[in-house]
Coordinates of C-alpha atoms (C1' of nucleotides) in Angstrom, one line a residue:
Chain A
M1 CA 60.5 108.4 82.2
Q2 CA 61.0 111.1 79.8
R3 CA 64.4 112.3 78.6
C4 CA 65.8 114.6 76.0
C5 CA 68.6 112.2 75.1
P6 CA 68.6 108.5 74.3
P7 CA 69.4 106.3 77.2
A8 CA 72.9 105.1 77.6
V9 CA 74.0 101.9 75.8
G10 CA 74.6 98.8 77.8
D11 CA 73.1 97.9 81.1
T12 CA 74.5 98.7 84.4
A13 CA 75.9 95.2 85.1
E14 CA 77.9 95.3 81.8
R15 CA 79.2 98.7 82.6
T16 CA 80.2 97.6 86.1
N17 CA 82.3 94.8 84.5
E18 CA 84.0 97.3 82.2
A19 CA 84.6 99.6 85.2
A20 CA 86.3 96.8 87.1
I21 CA 88.9 96.4 84.4
F22 CA 89.6 100.0 84.2
K23 CA 89.8 100.1 88.0
A24 CA 92.4 97.4 87.9
L25 CA 94.4 99.5 85.5
G26 CA 94.0 102.6 87.6
D27 CA 97.1 102.1 89.7
A28 CA 100.6 103.0 88.7
H29 CA 102.1 99.9 90.3
R30 CA 99.8 97.6 88.4
L31 CA 100.6 99.4 85.2
T32 CA 104.2 98.8 85.9
I33 CA 103.6 95.2 86.5
L34 CA 101.7 94.9 83.2
A35 CA 104.4 96.9 81.3
T36 CA 107.0 94.6 82.7
L37 CA 105.1 91.5 81.7
S38 CA 104.5 93.0 78.2
R39 CA 108.2 93.7 77.7
A40 CA 109.3 90.3 78.9
E41 CA 109.4 87.8 76.1
D42 CA 108.6 85.1 78.5
E43 CA 106.9 84.9 81.8
V44 CA 108.2 86.7 84.9
C45 CA 108.4 85.3 88.4
V46 CA 106.9 87.2 91.3
C47 CA 110.3 88.1 92.8
D48 CA 111.4 89.9 89.7
L49 CA 108.1 91.7 89.4
G50 CA 108.4 92.9 92.9
S51 CA 112.0 94.1 92.5
A52 CA 110.8 96.7 90.1
L53 CA 108.3 98.1 92.6
P54 CA 108.8 100.1 95.8
L55 CA 106.6 97.6 97.7
N56 CA 107.2 94.6 99.8
Q57 CA 106.1 91.2 98.7
P58 CA 102.7 91.0 100.3
A59 CA 101.7 94.3 98.6
V60 CA 102.9 93.0 95.2
S61 CA 101.0 89.8 95.7
H62 CA 97.9 91.8 96.5
H63 CA 98.2 93.7 93.2
L64 CA 98.8 90.5 91.3
K65 CA 95.6 89.1 92.8
I66 CA 93.6 92.0 91.6
L67 CA 95.1 91.6 88.1
R68 CA 94.4 87.8 88.3
D69 CA 90.8 88.3 89.5
D70 CA 90.1 90.6 86.5
G71 CA 91.6 88.1 84.1
L72 CA 94.4 90.4 83.0
V73 CA 97.2 88.0 83.9
I74 CA 97.6 84.3 84.5
C75 CA 100.1 82.6 86.7
E76 CA 101.6 79.1 86.9
R77 CA 103.6 77.5 89.7
R78 CA 106.6 75.6 88.7
G79 CA 108.4 74.3 91.7
T80 CA 109.2 77.0 94.2
W81 CA 108.4 79.9 92.0
V82 CA 105.3 81.3 90.5
Y83 CA 105.5 82.8 87.0
Y84 CA 103.1 85.4 85.6
R85 CA 102.3 86.4 82.1
L86 CA 99.8 88.5 80.4
A87 CA 96.4 86.9 79.7
L88 CA 96.0 87.8 76.1
T89 CA 92.3 87.8 75.9
Q90 CA 89.8 90.3 74.6
K91 CA 90.0 92.2 77.8
T92 CA 93.6 93.0 77.4
A93 CA 93.1 94.2 73.9
L94 CA 91.4 97.2 75.4
S95 CA 90.4 98.9 72.2
V96 CA 87.8 100.9 73.9
H97 CA 85.2 102.6 71.8
Y98 CA 82.3 104.5 73.2
A99 CA 79.7 104.0 72.2
P100 CA 79.7 100.6 70.6
Chain B
M1 CA 120.4 97.7 91.0
Q2 CA 120.5 94.4 89.3
R3 CA 117.5 92.7 87.7
C4 CA 116.8 89.7 85.6
C5 CA 114.4 91.6 83.4
P6 CA 114.7 95.0 81.8
P7 CA 113.2 97.8 83.7
A8 CA 109.7 98.9 82.9
V9 CA 109.2 101.5 80.2
G10 CA 108.2 105.0 81.2
D11 CA 108.9 106.7 84.4
T12 CA 106.7 106.7 87.4
A13 CA 105.2 110.2 86.8
E14 CA 104.1 109.2 83.4
R15 CA 102.6 106.0 84.7
T16 CA 100.8 107.9 87.4
N17 CA 99.2 110.1 84.7
E18 CA 98.0 107.1 82.8
A19 CA 96.7 105.5 86.0
A20 CA 94.7 108.6 86.7
I21 CA 92.9 108.3 83.4
F22 CA 92.1 104.6 84.0
K23 CA 91.0 105.5 87.5
A24 CA 88.6 108.0 86.1
L25 CA 87.2 105.3 83.8
G26 CA 87.0 102.9 86.7
D27 CA 83.5 103.8 87.7
A28 CA 80.2 102.6 86.2
H29 CA 78.5 105.9 86.6
R30 CA 81.3 107.8 84.8
L31 CA 81.3 105.2 82.0
T32 CA 77.6 105.9 81.7
I33 CA 78.3 109.6 81.4
L34 CA 80.9 109.1 78.8
A35 CA 78.6 106.7 76.9
T36 CA 75.8 109.2 76.9
L37 CA 78.1 111.9 75.7
S38 CA 79.4 109.7 73.0
R39 CA 76.0 108.8 71.8
A40 CA 74.8 112.3 71.8
E41 CA 75.5 114.1 68.5
D42 CA 75.7 117.4 70.3
E43 CA 76.6 118.4 73.8
V44 CA 74.4 117.3 76.7
C45 CA 73.4 119.5 79.7
V46 CA 74.1 118.4 83.2
C47 CA 70.5 117.8 84.1
D48 CA 70.1 115.3 81.3
L49 CA 73.3 113.5 82.2
G50 CA 72.0 113.3 85.8
S51 CA 68.6 111.9 84.8
A52 CA 70.3 108.8 83.5
L53 CA 72.0 108.1 86.8
P54 CA 70.7 107.1 90.2
L55 CA 72.5 110.0 91.8
N56 CA 71.5 113.4 92.9
Q57 CA 73.0 116.5 91.3
P58 CA 76.0 117.1 93.6
A59 CA 77.2 113.5 93.0
V60 CA 76.9 113.9 89.3
S61 CA 78.8 117.2 89.5
H62 CA 81.5 115.4 91.4
H63 CA 81.9 112.8 88.8
L64 CA 81.9 115.4 86.0
K65 CA 84.7 117.2 87.9
I66 CA 86.8 114.1 87.9
L67 CA 86.3 113.7 84.2
R68 CA 87.1 117.4 83.6
D69 CA 90.2 117.3 85.7
D70 CA 91.5 114.3 83.7
G71 CA 90.7 116.1 80.4
L72 CA 88.2 113.6 79.2
V73 CA 85.3 116.1 78.9
I74 CA 84.9 119.8 78.5
C75 CA 82.0 122.0 79.5
E76 CA 80.6 125.3 78.6
R77 CA 78.0 127.4 80.3
R78 CA 75.3 129.0 78.2
G79 CA 72.8 130.9 80.2
T80 CA 71.4 128.8 83.0
W81 CA 72.6 125.5 81.8
V82 CA 76.0 123.9 81.6
Y83 CA 76.7 121.7 78.6
Y84 CA 79.2 118.9 78.4
R85 CA 80.9 117.1 75.5
L86 CA 83.7 114.7 75.1
A87 CA 87.1 116.2 74.8
L88 CA 88.4 114.4 71.8
T89 CA 92.0 114.5 72.6
Q90 CA 94.7 111.8 72.5
K91 CA 93.6 110.8 75.9
T92 CA 90.2 109.7 74.9
A93 CA 91.5 107.7 72.0
L94 CA 92.6 105.2 74.6
S95 CA 94.3 102.9 72.2
V96 CA 96.3 101.4 74.9
H97 CA 99.3 99.3 74.1
Y98 CA 101.7 97.9 76.5
A99 CA 104.4 98.4 76.1
P100 CA 104.8 101.4 73.9
Chain C
dC1 C1' 112.2 69.1 109.6
dG2 C1' 114.2 73.5 108.2
dC3 C1' 114.3 76.8 104.4
dT4 C1' 112.5 79.8 100.8
dA5 C1' 108.8 81.7 97.7
dG6 C1' 104.3 83.2 97.6
dT7 C1' 99.7 84.0 99.4
dA8 C1' 96.1 85.2 102.9
dT9 C1' 94.5 87.9 106.8
dC10 C1' 94.2 91.7 109.8
dG11 C1' 94.5 96.5 110.9
dA12 C1' 95.7 101.4 110.1
dA13 C1' 96.0 105.2 107.0
dA14 C1' 94.6 107.2 102.8
dT15 C1' 91.3 107.8 99.3
dA16 C1' 86.8 107.6 97.0
dT17 C1' 81.8 108.0 97.1
dG18 C1' 77.4 110.0 98.2
dT19 C1' 74.2 113.1 101.0
dC20 C1' 73.0 117.4 103.0
dA21 C1' 73.7 122.3 103.3
dA22 C1' 75.5 126.4 101.5
dT23 C1' 77.2 129.3 97.7
dG24 C1' 77.5 131.0 92.6
dC25 C1' 75.4 132.3 88.4
dA26 C1' 72.0 133.5 85.3
dA27 C1' 67.2 134.5 84.0
dC28 C1' 62.9 136.5 85.2
dG29 C1' 59.3 139.6 87.1
dA30 C1' 57.7 143.3 90.3
Chain D
dT1 C1' 67.1 147.7 91.0
dC2 C1' 66.0 144.1 93.8
dG3 C1' 64.3 139.8 95.2
dT4 C1' 63.1 135.2 93.7
dT5 C1' 63.7 131.0 91.2
dG6 C1' 66.2 127.3 89.1
dC7 C1' 70.6 125.0 87.6
dA8 C1' 75.1 123.8 88.8
dT9 C1' 79.1 123.7 91.8
dT10 C1' 81.4 123.6 96.2
dG11 C1' 82.2 122.4 101.0
dA12 C1' 81.5 119.5 105.1
dC13 C1' 80.6 115.3 106.8
dA14 C1' 79.7 110.0 107.1
dT15 C1' 80.4 105.7 105.0
dA16 C1' 82.8 102.6 102.1
dT17 C1' 86.7 101.1 99.6
dT18 C1' 91.6 100.9 98.6
dT19 C1' 96.4 100.5 99.7
dC20 C1' 100.1 98.7 102.3
dG21 C1' 102.8 96.9 106.3
dA22 C1' 103.1 93.3 109.8
dT23 C1' 102.1 88.8 110.7
dA24 C1' 100.6 84.2 109.9
dC25 C1' 100.0 80.7 106.8
dT26 C1' 100.7 77.3 102.6
dA27 C1' 103.4 75.0 99.0
dG28 C1' 107.5 72.9 97.4
dC29 C1' 112.4 71.6 97.8
dG30 C1' 116.5 69.5 100.1

DNA sequence: CGCTAGTATCGAAATATGTCAATGCAACGA
DNA sequence: TCGTTGCATTGACATATTTCGATACTAGCG
């Protein structure tokens, strides 16, 4: 396989993982959730997250699951309520630089 | 409207714009395109961008249009070929910090 | 058990992705 | 000039994924 330019850095699987994170961020409602969590000094319960969005509870829960599955937020149940907070991992740092 | 937590920063329109950029990055093929452009010292023509992807030309063109519409790349036609390069604007800096 | 908070599942509408065909655009040769 | 060739984009369509509401379900409390 002959090419004029060097092949792209990183394999496809790695790039797919990166894309999944960006995809999770590619929704205005989820950005609102993350912004709310970031502004909150402490964790925020689901009902408060939902009250800032024009969605009903199942839809909010759906978006939260996406953020959970991508490791962007973590949740903890205490009694009746579930509290969310940002998962401050490398992923959320998001200092993206192409190419590495 | 009464809430326990402060409202999210930024209005919906602004957040929608941000989401559009993340959505553009939320695809492994488009990340490959951006990585290739970033690695290339100079611009890269469409045929070379396409040869690094398991897609045919129309699909590549489609992805390039998404990146163009979001202001992430710019293109220039010279003769028969069209050359792409990164649009090094604020958008591509992508030093994301929530909340601002 | 009843009640509330949150999640999971299902289905419909909207959107995204990729392929094929058709169109533009520029270079080249008769 | 005209037709041909090759690169790139656009449009139409089929398929896949996403989004969100309605409903059903689970967990915890009194």
